[in-house]
């Protein structure tokens, strides 16, 4: 019997994903966004004492570019790399968007990831060993920030479900808890003691098992840049971006629902579920529209960021929960 391939609803012609090279130059794009002040020379230059031989990027570069999974496409042009890599939320390195230079101080080798809690196979695995065990692929995903801006990115990585299969969680595990690094000596933002470091996020086992949940190791056909959350971050395209934890050090399986970083700071504004919904405003601004990062265009926000058909069933029977923020 021939294999029947059923494309997801969001999959359109690849020609709709505009190649990075055809976009306007960096200064013109940033000027259109009113961000010209951050486009100075050398923004992404490495520190004077380069440590390329210690970085995960240099040690895994031969794995890129990975083959694109054609089941995951977008109907919007890709955000140019020189825009998305210069406009980043990464509070470990500061509460502003221009943290790319500071993030280069993070050493990503050695980088061990602890897998613990309610699993049959707890333990610690080096990032390089993990990535070699996983089926790398590229996916085109939307990314929607709770601040009401959006971008589209070609992420490389592997399904979170593949890591679940490796760890083999027990039947009593209901949630997956993620934790990042904690090193104030290189991450200046972690010296701010009013934040609950290290950064923590969590999802349900069902959310983690969904096909869209993706552990990211690269972007734009290369190993992941440090300002994106190298060497390992999470991508949950139907949720607001703050759920996509960066620079993951620990993955725990638990019966108890985790309290995430932003939920602990302001639970009334940043809830556990954080699913994109244009009809539920943030307490301080509307979510009905979003601003495309590289063009400045304002467009309507879609329910679940356009992935409703794929994930809405995860939330049936949860009417008493605040599912959207």
PDB file of C-alpha atoms in Angstrom:
ATOM      1  CA  UNK A   1       0.000   0.000   0.000  1.00  0.00           C
ATOM      2  CA  UNK A   2       1.461   3.405  -0.899  1.00  0.00           C
ATOM      3  CA  UNK A   3       2.217   5.835   1.916  1.00  0.00           C
ATOM      4  CA  UNK A   4      -0.389   8.578   2.191  1.00  0.00           C
ATOM      5  CA  UNK A   5       1.079  11.904   3.255  1.00  0.00           C
ATOM      6  CA  UNK A   6      -1.429  14.324   4.686  1.00  0.00           C
ATOM      7  CA  UNK A   7      -0.004  17.787   4.947  1.00  0.00           C
ATOM      8  CA  UNK A   8      -0.914  19.809   8.035  1.00  0.00           C
ATOM      9  CA  UNK A   9      -3.399  22.583   7.465  1.00  0.00           C
ATOM     10  CA  UNK A  10      -0.779  25.327   7.772  1.00  0.00           C
ATOM     11  CA  UNK A  11       1.549  23.844   5.102  1.00  0.00           C
ATOM     12  CA  UNK A  12       1.721  26.002   1.983  1.00  0.00           C
ATOM     13  CA  UNK A  13       4.129  26.191  -0.928  1.00  0.00           C
ATOM     14  CA  UNK A  14       7.772  26.555   0.070  1.00  0.00           C
ATOM     15  CA  UNK A  15       7.977  29.605  -2.192  1.00  0.00           C
ATOM     16  CA  UNK A  16       5.972  31.447   0.453  1.00  0.00           C
ATOM     17  CA  UNK A  17       8.933  31.183   2.850  1.00  0.00           C
ATOM     18  CA  UNK A  18      11.094  33.948   1.465  1.00  0.00           C
ATOM     19  CA  UNK A  19      14.812  33.092   1.566  1.00  0.00           C
ATOM     20  CA  UNK A  20      16.886  35.087   4.009  1.00  0.00           C
ATOM     21  CA  UNK A  21      19.168  36.437   1.299  1.00  0.00           C
ATOM     22  CA  UNK A  22      16.437  38.410  -0.489  1.00  0.00           C
ATOM     23  CA  UNK A  23      15.515  40.601   2.428  1.00  0.00           C
ATOM     24  CA  UNK A  24      16.573  44.203   2.774  1.00  0.00           C
ATOM     25  CA  UNK A  25      19.865  44.887   4.460  1.00  0.00           C
ATOM     26  CA  UNK A  26      20.084  44.983   8.208  1.00  0.00           C
ATOM     27  CA  UNK A  27      20.178  48.725   8.720  1.00  0.00           C
ATOM     28  CA  UNK A  28      17.191  49.348   6.474  1.00  0.00           C
ATOM     29  CA  UNK A  29      15.112  46.713   8.224  1.00  0.00           C
ATOM     30  CA  UNK A  30      15.969  47.914  11.702  1.00  0.00           C
ATOM     31  CA  UNK A  31      15.421  51.534  10.729  1.00  0.00           C
ATOM     32  CA  UNK A  32      11.918  50.642   9.577  1.00  0.00           C
ATOM     33  CA  UNK A  33      11.266  49.292  13.055  1.00  0.00           C
ATOM     34  CA  UNK A  34      12.708  52.350  14.718  1.00  0.00           C
ATOM     35  CA  UNK A  35      15.599  50.231  16.028  1.00  0.00           C
ATOM     36  CA  UNK A  36      18.441  51.908  14.175  1.00  0.00           C
ATOM     37  CA  UNK A  37      20.266  52.720  17.385  1.00  0.00           C
ATOM     38  CA  UNK A  38      21.004  49.039  18.005  1.00  0.00           C
ATOM     39  CA  UNK A  39      22.457  48.385  14.573  1.00  0.00           C
ATOM     40  CA  UNK A  40      25.930  49.709  15.256  1.00  0.00           C
ATOM     41  CA  UNK A  41      28.990  47.904  13.931  1.00  0.00           C
ATOM     42  CA  UNK A  42      30.213  44.876  15.808  1.00  0.00           C
ATOM     43  CA  UNK A  43      26.951  44.170  17.642  1.00  0.00           C
ATOM     44  CA  UNK A  44      27.362  40.428  17.284  1.00  0.00           C
ATOM     45  CA  UNK A  45      31.144  40.324  17.543  1.00  0.00           C
ATOM     46  CA  UNK A  46      32.625  37.827  19.966  1.00  0.00           C
ATOM     47  CA  UNK A  47      34.456  38.976  23.101  1.00  0.00           C
ATOM     48  CA  UNK A  48      38.165  39.756  22.729  1.00  0.00           C
ATOM     49  CA  UNK A  49      39.078  36.359  24.187  1.00  0.00           C
ATOM     50  CA  UNK A  50      37.296  34.078  21.739  1.00  0.00           C
ATOM     51  CA  UNK A  51      36.501  30.573  22.955  1.00  0.00           C
ATOM     52  CA  UNK A  52      35.269  28.932  19.767  1.00  0.00           C
ATOM     53  CA  UNK A  53      37.028  25.685  20.655  1.00  0.00           C
ATOM     54  CA  UNK A  54      34.900  25.470  23.812  1.00  0.00           C
ATOM     55  CA  UNK A  55      31.530  26.177  22.199  1.00  0.00           C
ATOM     56  CA  UNK A  56      28.852  23.655  21.340  1.00  0.00           C
ATOM     57  CA  UNK A  57      28.437  25.469  18.004  1.00  0.00           C
ATOM     58  CA  UNK A  58      31.929  24.637  16.783  1.00  0.00           C
ATOM     59  CA  UNK A  59      31.676  21.047  18.002  1.00  0.00           C
ATOM     60  CA  UNK A  60      28.367  20.309  16.265  1.00  0.00           C
ATOM     61  CA  UNK A  61      28.662  22.468  13.131  1.00  0.00           C
ATOM     62  CA  UNK A  62      28.991  19.436  10.862  1.00  0.00           C
ATOM     63  CA  UNK A  63      25.382  18.456  11.654  1.00  0.00           C
ATOM     64  CA  UNK A  64      23.998  21.547   9.891  1.00  0.00           C
ATOM     65  CA  UNK A  65      22.099  22.364   7.839  1.00  0.00           C
ATOM     66  CA  UNK A  66      19.626  19.613   8.670  1.00  0.00           C
ATOM     67  CA  UNK A  67      17.009  18.453   6.212  1.00  0.00           C
ATOM     68  CA  UNK A  68      13.812  20.492   6.321  1.00  0.00           C
ATOM     69  CA  UNK A  69      10.653  18.673   7.406  1.00  0.00           C
ATOM     70  CA  UNK A  70       8.181  19.793   4.761  1.00  0.00           C
ATOM     71  CA  UNK A  71       5.219  19.090   7.041  1.00  0.00           C
ATOM     72  CA  UNK A  72       6.024  22.256   9.032  1.00  0.00           C
ATOM     73  CA  UNK A  73       5.777  25.399   6.965  1.00  0.00           C
ATOM     74  CA  UNK A  74       4.528  28.941   7.368  1.00  0.00           C
ATOM     75  CA  UNK A  75       2.578  31.275   5.132  1.00  0.00           C
ATOM     76  CA  UNK A  76       4.637  34.312   6.164  1.00  0.00           C
ATOM     77  CA  UNK A  77       8.108  35.360   5.002  1.00  0.00           C
ATOM     78  CA  UNK A  78      10.960  34.331   7.266  1.00  0.00           C
ATOM     79  CA  UNK A  79      12.358  36.961   9.574  1.00  0.00           C
ATOM     80  CA  UNK A  80      15.923  37.810   8.470  1.00  0.00           C
ATOM     81  CA  UNK A  81      18.544  36.347  10.754  1.00  0.00           C
ATOM     82  CA  UNK A  82      20.262  39.680  11.296  1.00  0.00           C
ATOM     83  CA  UNK A  83      17.013  41.069  12.680  1.00  0.00           C
ATOM     84  CA  UNK A  84      15.893  38.162  14.874  1.00  0.00           C
ATOM     85  CA  UNK A  85      19.406  37.654  16.253  1.00  0.00           C
ATOM     86  CA  UNK A  86      19.660  41.304  17.307  1.00  0.00           C
ATOM     87  CA  UNK A  87      16.298  41.548  19.098  1.00  0.00           C
ATOM     88  CA  UNK A  88      16.114  38.996  21.902  1.00  0.00           C
ATOM     89  CA  UNK A  89      14.466  38.459  25.263  1.00  0.00           C
ATOM     90  CA  UNK A  90      17.034  36.727  27.476  1.00  0.00           C
ATOM     91  CA  UNK A  91      16.687  38.160  30.976  1.00  0.00           C
ATOM     92  CA  UNK A  92      19.766  36.321  32.203  1.00  0.00           C
ATOM     93  CA  UNK A  93      21.754  38.910  30.246  1.00  0.00           C
ATOM     94  CA  UNK A  94      19.518  41.951  30.740  1.00  0.00           C
ATOM     95  CA  UNK A  95      15.930  43.164  30.591  1.00  0.00           C
ATOM     96  CA  UNK A  96      16.391  44.938  27.248  1.00  0.00           C
ATOM     97  CA  UNK A  97      16.386  43.398  23.776  1.00  0.00           C
ATOM     98  CA  UNK A  98      19.990  44.125  22.789  1.00  0.00           C
ATOM     99  CA  UNK A  99      21.666  41.331  24.758  1.00  0.00           C
ATOM    100  CA  UNK A 100      23.421  39.613  21.831  1.00  0.00           C
ATOM    101  CA  UNK A 101      26.884  40.877  22.703  1.00  0.00           C
ATOM    102  CA  UNK A 102      26.549  40.039  26.410  1.00  0.00           C
ATOM    103  CA  UNK A 103      25.250  36.544  25.646  1.00  0.00           C
ATOM    104  CA  UNK A 104      28.525  35.615  23.961  1.00  0.00           C
ATOM    105  CA  UNK A 105      30.087  35.303  27.435  1.00  0.00           C
ATOM    106  CA  UNK A 106      28.132  32.087  28.018  1.00  0.00           C
ATOM    107  CA  UNK A 107      30.339  29.017  27.597  1.00  0.00           C
ATOM    108  CA  UNK A 108      28.365  26.160  26.049  1.00  0.00           C
ATOM    109  CA  UNK A 109      31.007  23.463  26.398  1.00  0.00           C
ATOM    110  CA  UNK A 110      30.952  21.377  28.433  1.00  0.00           C
ATOM    111  CA  UNK A 111      27.150  21.467  28.684  1.00  0.00           C
ATOM    112  CA  UNK A 112      25.484  18.653  30.590  1.00  0.00           C
ATOM    113  CA  UNK A 113      21.724  18.169  30.780  1.00  0.00           C
ATOM    114  CA  UNK A 114      20.253  16.433  33.805  1.00  0.00           C
ATOM    115  CA  UNK A 115      17.149  14.311  33.271  1.00  0.00           C
ATOM    116  CA  UNK A 116      15.499  13.345  36.536  1.00  0.00           C
ATOM    117  CA  UNK A 117      12.288  12.844  38.465  1.00  0.00           C
ATOM    118  CA  UNK A 118       9.619  10.340  37.531  1.00  0.00           C
ATOM    119  CA  UNK A 119      11.474   8.560  34.744  1.00  0.00           C
ATOM    120  CA  UNK A 120      12.784   5.056  34.214  1.00  0.00           C
ATOM    121  CA  UNK A 121      16.094   6.354  32.889  1.00  0.00           C
ATOM    122  CA  UNK A 122      17.292   9.306  34.977  1.00  0.00           C
ATOM    123  CA  UNK A 123      20.806  10.572  34.442  1.00  0.00           C
ATOM    124  CA  UNK A 124      23.009  13.276  32.992  1.00  0.00           C
ATOM    125  CA  UNK A 125      23.898  13.484  29.320  1.00  0.00           C
ATOM    126  CA  UNK A 126      26.333  15.779  27.534  1.00  0.00           C
ATOM    127  CA  UNK A 127      24.708  18.005  24.922  1.00  0.00           C
ATOM    128  CA  UNK A 128      26.935  16.602  22.182  1.00  0.00           C
ATOM    129  CA  UNK A 129      25.886  13.055  23.057  1.00  0.00           C
ATOM    130  CA  UNK A 130      22.212  13.993  23.190  1.00  0.00           C
ATOM    131  CA  UNK A 131      22.182  15.711  19.817  1.00  0.00           C
ATOM    132  CA  UNK A 132      23.857  12.720  18.165  1.00  0.00           C
ATOM    133  CA  UNK A 133      21.092  10.436  19.441  1.00  0.00           C
ATOM    134  CA  UNK A 134      18.256  12.586  18.137  1.00  0.00           C
ATOM    135  CA  UNK A 135      16.708  12.934  14.639  1.00  0.00           C
ATOM    136  CA  UNK A 136      17.657  16.506  13.664  1.00  0.00           C
ATOM    137  CA  UNK A 137      15.394  18.338  11.246  1.00  0.00           C
ATOM    138  CA  UNK A 138      14.485  21.891  10.302  1.00  0.00           C
ATOM    139  CA  UNK A 139      11.004  23.296  10.847  1.00  0.00           C
ATOM    140  CA  UNK A 140       9.547  26.692   9.935  1.00  0.00           C
ATOM    141  CA  UNK A 141       7.629  28.046  12.925  1.00  0.00           C
ATOM    142  CA  UNK A 142       5.804  31.191  13.899  1.00  0.00           C
ATOM    143  CA  UNK A 143       6.888  32.785  17.186  1.00  0.00           C
ATOM    144  CA  UNK A 144       4.496  35.094  19.032  1.00  0.00           C
ATOM    145  CA  UNK A 145       5.720  37.161  21.985  1.00  0.00           C
ATOM    146  CA  UNK A 146       3.316  38.159  24.748  1.00  0.00           C
ATOM    147  CA  UNK A 147       4.587  41.712  24.118  1.00  0.00           C
ATOM    148  CA  UNK A 148       2.622  41.546  20.823  1.00  0.00           C
ATOM    149  CA  UNK A 149       5.462  41.241  18.314  1.00  0.00           C
ATOM    150  CA  UNK A 150       6.058  38.200  16.132  1.00  0.00           C
ATOM    151  CA  UNK A 151       8.637  36.576  13.898  1.00  0.00           C
ATOM    152  CA  UNK A 152       9.026  33.441  11.800  1.00  0.00           C
ATOM    153  CA  UNK A 153      12.143  31.313  12.229  1.00  0.00           C
ATOM    154  CA  UNK A 154      13.682  28.196  10.638  1.00  0.00           C
ATOM    155  CA  UNK A 155      14.513  26.227  13.790  1.00  0.00           C
ATOM    156  CA  UNK A 156      16.614  23.058  13.725  1.00  0.00           C
ATOM    157  CA  UNK A 157      16.199  20.463  16.441  1.00  0.00           C
ATOM    158  CA  UNK A 158      14.186  17.399  17.358  1.00  0.00           C
ATOM    159  CA  UNK A 159      10.689  16.664  18.710  1.00  0.00           C
ATOM    160  CA  UNK A 160      10.402  16.877  22.473  1.00  0.00           C
ATOM    161  CA  UNK A 161       8.569  13.559  22.225  1.00  0.00           C
ATOM    162  CA  UNK A 162      11.863  11.954  21.139  1.00  0.00           C
ATOM    163  CA  UNK A 163      13.452  12.971  24.427  1.00  0.00           C
ATOM    164  CA  UNK A 164      10.424  11.615  26.296  1.00  0.00           C
ATOM    165  CA  UNK A 165      10.875   8.302  24.505  1.00  0.00           C
ATOM    166  CA  UNK A 166      14.529   8.226  25.575  1.00  0.00           C
ATOM    167  CA  UNK A 167      13.796   9.078  29.225  1.00  0.00           C
ATOM    168  CA  UNK A 168      10.657   6.908  29.440  1.00  0.00           C
ATOM    169  CA  UNK A 169       8.602   8.828  32.040  1.00  0.00           C
ATOM    170  CA  UNK A 170       6.589   6.880  34.588  1.00  0.00           C
ATOM    171  CA  UNK A 171       2.798   6.840  34.372  1.00  0.00           C
ATOM    172  CA  UNK A 172       2.681   9.097  37.448  1.00  0.00           C
ATOM    173  CA  UNK A 173       4.534  11.917  35.628  1.00  0.00           C
ATOM    174  CA  UNK A 174       2.053  14.642  34.705  1.00  0.00           C
ATOM    175  CA  UNK A 175       4.365  17.568  33.947  1.00  0.00           C
ATOM    176  CA  UNK A 176       7.746  18.332  32.458  1.00  0.00           C
ATOM    177  CA  UNK A 177       9.781  20.990  34.251  1.00  0.00           C
ATOM    178  CA  UNK A 178      12.650  22.793  32.508  1.00  0.00           C
ATOM    179  CA  UNK A 179      15.424  24.705  34.240  1.00  0.00           C
ATOM    180  CA  UNK A 180      18.175  26.853  32.765  1.00  0.00           C
ATOM    181  CA  UNK A 181      21.698  27.631  33.997  1.00  0.00           C
ATOM    182  CA  UNK A 182      22.512  29.866  36.951  1.00  0.00           C
ATOM    183  CA  UNK A 183      25.860  31.656  36.657  1.00  0.00           C
ATOM    184  CA  UNK A 184      25.855  35.344  37.660  1.00  0.00           C
ATOM    185  CA  UNK A 185      29.574  35.535  36.887  1.00  0.00           C
ATOM    186  CA  UNK A 186      28.800  35.494  33.149  1.00  0.00           C
ATOM    187  CA  UNK A 187      25.089  36.396  33.082  1.00  0.00           C
ATOM    188  CA  UNK A 188      24.772  39.866  34.567  1.00  0.00           C
ATOM    189  CA  UNK A 189      20.992  39.716  34.728  1.00  0.00           C
ATOM    190  CA  UNK A 190      21.237  36.910  37.270  1.00  0.00           C
ATOM    191  CA  UNK A 191      22.817  39.341  39.717  1.00  0.00           C
ATOM    192  CA  UNK A 192      19.374  40.927  40.041  1.00  0.00           C
ATOM    193  CA  UNK A 193      18.229  39.159  43.178  1.00  0.00           C
ATOM    194  CA  UNK A 194      14.590  40.189  42.847  1.00  0.00           C
ATOM    195  CA  UNK A 195      14.201  37.623  40.036  1.00  0.00           C
ATOM    196  CA  UNK A 196      13.715  33.930  40.980  1.00  0.00           C
ATOM    197  CA  UNK A 197      16.766  32.437  39.276  1.00  0.00           C
ATOM    198  CA  UNK A 198      17.276  30.039  37.631  1.00  0.00           C
ATOM    199  CA  UNK A 199      14.621  30.456  34.944  1.00  0.00           C
ATOM    200  CA  UNK A 200      12.024  27.662  35.155  1.00  0.00           C
ATOM    201  CA  UNK A 201       9.249  26.644  32.782  1.00  0.00           C
ATOM    202  CA  UNK A 202       6.792  23.769  32.614  1.00  0.00           C
ATOM    203  CA  UNK A 203       4.311  21.996  30.367  1.00  0.00           C
ATOM    204  CA  UNK A 204       1.990  19.048  30.756  1.00  0.00           C
ATOM    205  CA  UNK A 205       3.044  15.623  29.527  1.00  0.00           C
ATOM    206  CA  UNK A 206       0.344  15.915  26.866  1.00  0.00           C
ATOM    207  CA  UNK A 207       1.727  19.243  25.645  1.00  0.00           C
ATOM    208  CA  UNK A 208       5.255  17.843  25.645  1.00  0.00           C
ATOM    209  CA  UNK A 209       4.092  14.869  23.579  1.00  0.00           C
ATOM    210  CA  UNK A 210       2.424  17.007  20.913  1.00  0.00           C
ATOM    211  CA  UNK A 211       4.118  16.878  17.506  1.00  0.00           C
ATOM    212  CA  UNK A 212       4.686  20.647  17.510  1.00  0.00           C
ATOM    213  CA  UNK A 213       6.715  20.715  20.762  1.00  0.00           C
ATOM    214  CA  UNK A 214      10.318  21.049  19.624  1.00  0.00           C
ATOM    215  CA  UNK A 215      13.715  21.150  21.305  1.00  0.00           C
ATOM    216  CA  UNK A 216      15.870  23.565  19.336  1.00  0.00           C
ATOM    217  CA  UNK A 217      19.597  23.169  18.712  1.00  0.00           C
ATOM    218  CA  UNK A 218      20.023  25.435  15.681  1.00  0.00           C
ATOM    219  CA  UNK A 219      18.525  28.182  13.544  1.00  0.00           C
ATOM    220  CA  UNK A 220      19.010  29.448   9.993  1.00  0.00           C
ATOM    221  CA  UNK A 221      20.872  26.286   9.049  1.00  0.00           C
ATOM    222  CA  UNK A 222      23.527  26.659  11.756  1.00  0.00           C
ATOM    223  CA  UNK A 223      24.072  25.733  15.399  1.00  0.00           C
ATOM    224  CA  UNK A 224      22.014  27.900  17.729  1.00  0.00           C
ATOM    225  CA  UNK A 225      23.447  31.349  18.441  1.00  0.00           C
ATOM    226  CA  UNK A 226      23.936  32.120  22.111  1.00  0.00           C
ATOM    227  CA  UNK A 227      21.398  34.962  22.161  1.00  0.00           C
ATOM    228  CA  UNK A 228      18.771  32.472  20.922  1.00  0.00           C
ATOM    229  CA  UNK A 229      19.413  30.225  23.936  1.00  0.00           C
ATOM    230  CA  UNK A 230      22.279  27.939  22.962  1.00  0.00           C
ATOM    231  CA  UNK A 231      22.880  25.134  23.052  1.00  0.00           C
ATOM    232  CA  UNK A 232      19.337  23.868  23.745  1.00  0.00           C
ATOM    233  CA  UNK A 233      16.031  25.729  23.974  1.00  0.00           C
ATOM    234  CA  UNK A 234      12.348  24.939  23.674  1.00  0.00           C
ATOM    235  CA  UNK A 235       9.931  26.004  20.912  1.00  0.00           C
ATOM    236  CA  UNK A 236       6.172  25.827  21.532  1.00  0.00           C
ATOM    237  CA  UNK A 237       4.722  27.728  18.572  1.00  0.00           C
ATOM    238  CA  UNK A 238       1.137  27.870  19.850  1.00  0.00           C
ATOM    239  CA  UNK A 239       2.176  29.514  23.126  1.00  0.00           C
ATOM    240  CA  UNK A 240       3.554  32.924  23.997  1.00  0.00           C
ATOM    241  CA  UNK A 241       7.300  33.074  23.645  1.00  0.00           C
ATOM    242  CA  UNK A 242       8.176  33.302  27.339  1.00  0.00           C
ATOM    243  CA  UNK A 243       7.244  29.611  27.607  1.00  0.00           C
ATOM    244  CA  UNK A 244      10.146  28.746  25.289  1.00  0.00           C
ATOM    245  CA  UNK A 245      12.915  28.452  27.868  1.00  0.00           C
ATOM    246  CA  UNK A 246      16.501  28.991  26.711  1.00  0.00           C
ATOM    247  CA  UNK A 247      19.838  27.306  27.548  1.00  0.00           C
ATOM    248  CA  UNK A 248      18.254  24.283  29.229  1.00  0.00           C
ATOM    249  CA  UNK A 249      20.310  22.501  31.906  1.00  0.00           C
ATOM    250  CA  UNK A 250      17.736  20.289  33.580  1.00  0.00           C
ATOM    251  CA  UNK A 251      14.573  18.460  32.505  1.00  0.00           C
ATOM    252  CA  UNK A 252      12.486  16.965  35.305  1.00  0.00           C
ATOM    253  CA  UNK A 253       9.338  14.843  35.260  1.00  0.00           C
ATOM    254  CA  UNK A 254       6.960  15.482  38.118  1.00  0.00           C
ATOM    255  CA  UNK A 255       3.452  14.946  39.483  1.00  0.00           C
ATOM    256  CA  UNK A 256       3.286  18.530  40.700  1.00  0.00           C
ATOM    257  CA  UNK A 257       2.633  21.404  38.332  1.00  0.00           C
ATOM    258  CA  UNK A 258       5.741  23.605  38.117  1.00  0.00           C
ATOM    259  CA  UNK A 259       5.590  27.286  38.951  1.00  0.00           C
ATOM    260  CA  UNK A 260       7.324  29.028  36.078  1.00  0.00           C
ATOM    261  CA  UNK A 261       9.660  32.035  36.284  1.00  0.00           C
ATOM    262  CA  UNK A 262       7.122  34.618  35.087  1.00  0.00           C
ATOM    263  CA  UNK A 263       4.218  32.985  36.881  1.00  0.00           C
ATOM    264  CA  UNK A 264       6.114  33.351  40.154  1.00  0.00           C
ATOM    265  CA  UNK A 265       6.803  37.032  39.421  1.00  0.00           C
ATOM    266  CA  UNK A 266       3.329  38.018  38.175  1.00  0.00           C
ATOM    267  CA  UNK A 267       0.799  35.187  38.078  1.00  0.00           C
ATOM    268  CA  UNK A 268      -2.021  37.558  37.124  1.00  0.00           C
ATOM    269  CA  UNK A 269      -0.189  38.451  33.900  1.00  0.00           C
ATOM    270  CA  UNK A 270       1.819  35.350  32.948  1.00  0.00           C
ATOM    271  CA  UNK A 271      -0.007  32.107  33.662  1.00  0.00           C
ATOM    272  CA  UNK A 272       1.054  28.498  33.387  1.00  0.00           C
ATOM    273  CA  UNK A 273      -0.839  27.833  30.148  1.00  0.00           C
ATOM    274  CA  UNK A 274       0.032  30.979  28.155  1.00  0.00           C
ATOM    275  CA  UNK A 275      -1.744  29.939  24.965  1.00  0.00           C
ATOM    276  CA  UNK A 276      -2.067  32.618  22.296  1.00  0.00           C
ATOM    277  CA  UNK A 277      -5.600  34.036  22.115  1.00  0.00           C
ATOM    278  CA  UNK A 278      -6.462  37.369  20.434  1.00  0.00           C
ATOM    279  CA  UNK A 279      -9.697  37.639  22.430  1.00  0.00           C
ATOM    280  CA  UNK A 280      -8.021  37.581  25.861  1.00  0.00           C
ATOM    281  CA  UNK A 281      -5.963  40.721  26.463  1.00  0.00           C
ATOM    282  CA  UNK A 282      -2.932  40.928  28.640  1.00  0.00           C
ATOM    283  CA  UNK A 283      -3.940  42.999  31.718  1.00  0.00           C
ATOM    284  CA  UNK A 284      -1.957  45.938  30.308  1.00  0.00           C
ATOM    285  CA  UNK A 285      -2.439  45.686  26.533  1.00  0.00           C
ATOM    286  CA  UNK A 286      -4.507  44.075  23.786  1.00  0.00           C
ATOM    287  CA  UNK A 287      -3.480  40.810  22.125  1.00  0.00           C
ATOM    288  CA  UNK A 288      -5.816  41.262  19.161  1.00  0.00           C
ATOM    289  CA  UNK A 289      -2.954  42.273  16.856  1.00  0.00           C
ATOM    290  CA  UNK A 290       0.783  41.682  16.603  1.00  0.00           C
ATOM    291  CA  UNK A 291       3.636  43.582  14.974  1.00  0.00           C
ATOM    292  CA  UNK A 292       5.797  41.645  12.523  1.00  0.00           C
ATOM    293  CA  UNK A 293       9.347  42.144  13.725  1.00  0.00           C
ATOM    294  CA  UNK A 294      11.133  42.765  10.447  1.00  0.00           C
ATOM    295  CA  UNK A 295       8.478  44.854   8.665  1.00  0.00           C
ATOM    296  CA  UNK A 296       6.643  46.686  11.444  1.00  0.00           C
ATOM    297  CA  UNK A 297       3.327  45.592   9.880  1.00  0.00           C
ATOM    298  CA  UNK A 298       0.449  45.076  12.293  1.00  0.00           C
ATOM    299  CA  UNK A 299      -1.604  41.955  11.569  1.00  0.00           C
ATOM    300  CA  UNK A 300      -4.431  40.114  13.363  1.00  0.00           C
ATOM    301  CA  UNK A 301      -3.371  37.567  15.964  1.00  0.00           C
ATOM    302  CA  UNK A 302      -4.632  34.031  15.372  1.00  0.00           C
ATOM    303  CA  UNK A 303      -5.980  31.676  18.026  1.00  0.00           C
ATOM    304  CA  UNK A 304      -3.181  29.383  19.244  1.00  0.00           C
ATOM    305  CA  UNK A 305      -0.933  31.422  16.927  1.00  0.00           C
ATOM    306  CA  UNK A 306      -2.505  29.667  13.941  1.00  0.00           C
ATOM    307  CA  UNK A 307      -2.038  26.127  15.276  1.00  0.00           C
ATOM    308  CA  UNK A 308      -5.507  25.627  16.784  1.00  0.00           C
ATOM    309  CA  UNK A 309      -6.345  22.556  14.720  1.00  0.00           C
ATOM    310  CA  UNK A 310      -3.263  20.792  16.029  1.00  0.00           C
ATOM    311  CA  UNK A 311      -3.415  21.683  19.733  1.00  0.00           C
ATOM    312  CA  UNK A 312      -6.943  22.748  20.763  1.00  0.00           C
ATOM    313  CA  UNK A 313      -7.816  19.198  21.828  1.00  0.00           C
ATOM    314  CA  UNK A 314      -5.110  19.370  24.517  1.00  0.00           C
ATOM    315  CA  UNK A 315      -7.309  21.736  26.523  1.00  0.00           C
ATOM    316  CA  UNK A 316     -10.713  20.069  26.392  1.00  0.00           C
ATOM    317  CA  UNK A 317     -12.218  19.624  29.845  1.00  0.00           C
ATOM    318  CA  UNK A 318     -10.110  22.419  31.327  1.00  0.00           C
ATOM    319  CA  UNK A 319     -12.790  25.089  31.292  1.00  0.00           C
ATOM    320  CA  UNK A 320     -12.065  26.034  34.909  1.00  0.00           C
ATOM    321  CA  UNK A 321      -8.440  26.844  34.125  1.00  0.00           C
ATOM    322  CA  UNK A 322      -7.222  30.215  32.876  1.00  0.00           C
ATOM    323  CA  UNK A 323      -5.890  28.882  29.615  1.00  0.00           C
ATOM    324  CA  UNK A 324      -4.890  32.154  27.988  1.00  0.00           C
ATOM    325  CA  UNK A 325      -2.833  35.175  28.994  1.00  0.00           C
TER     326      UNK A 325
END
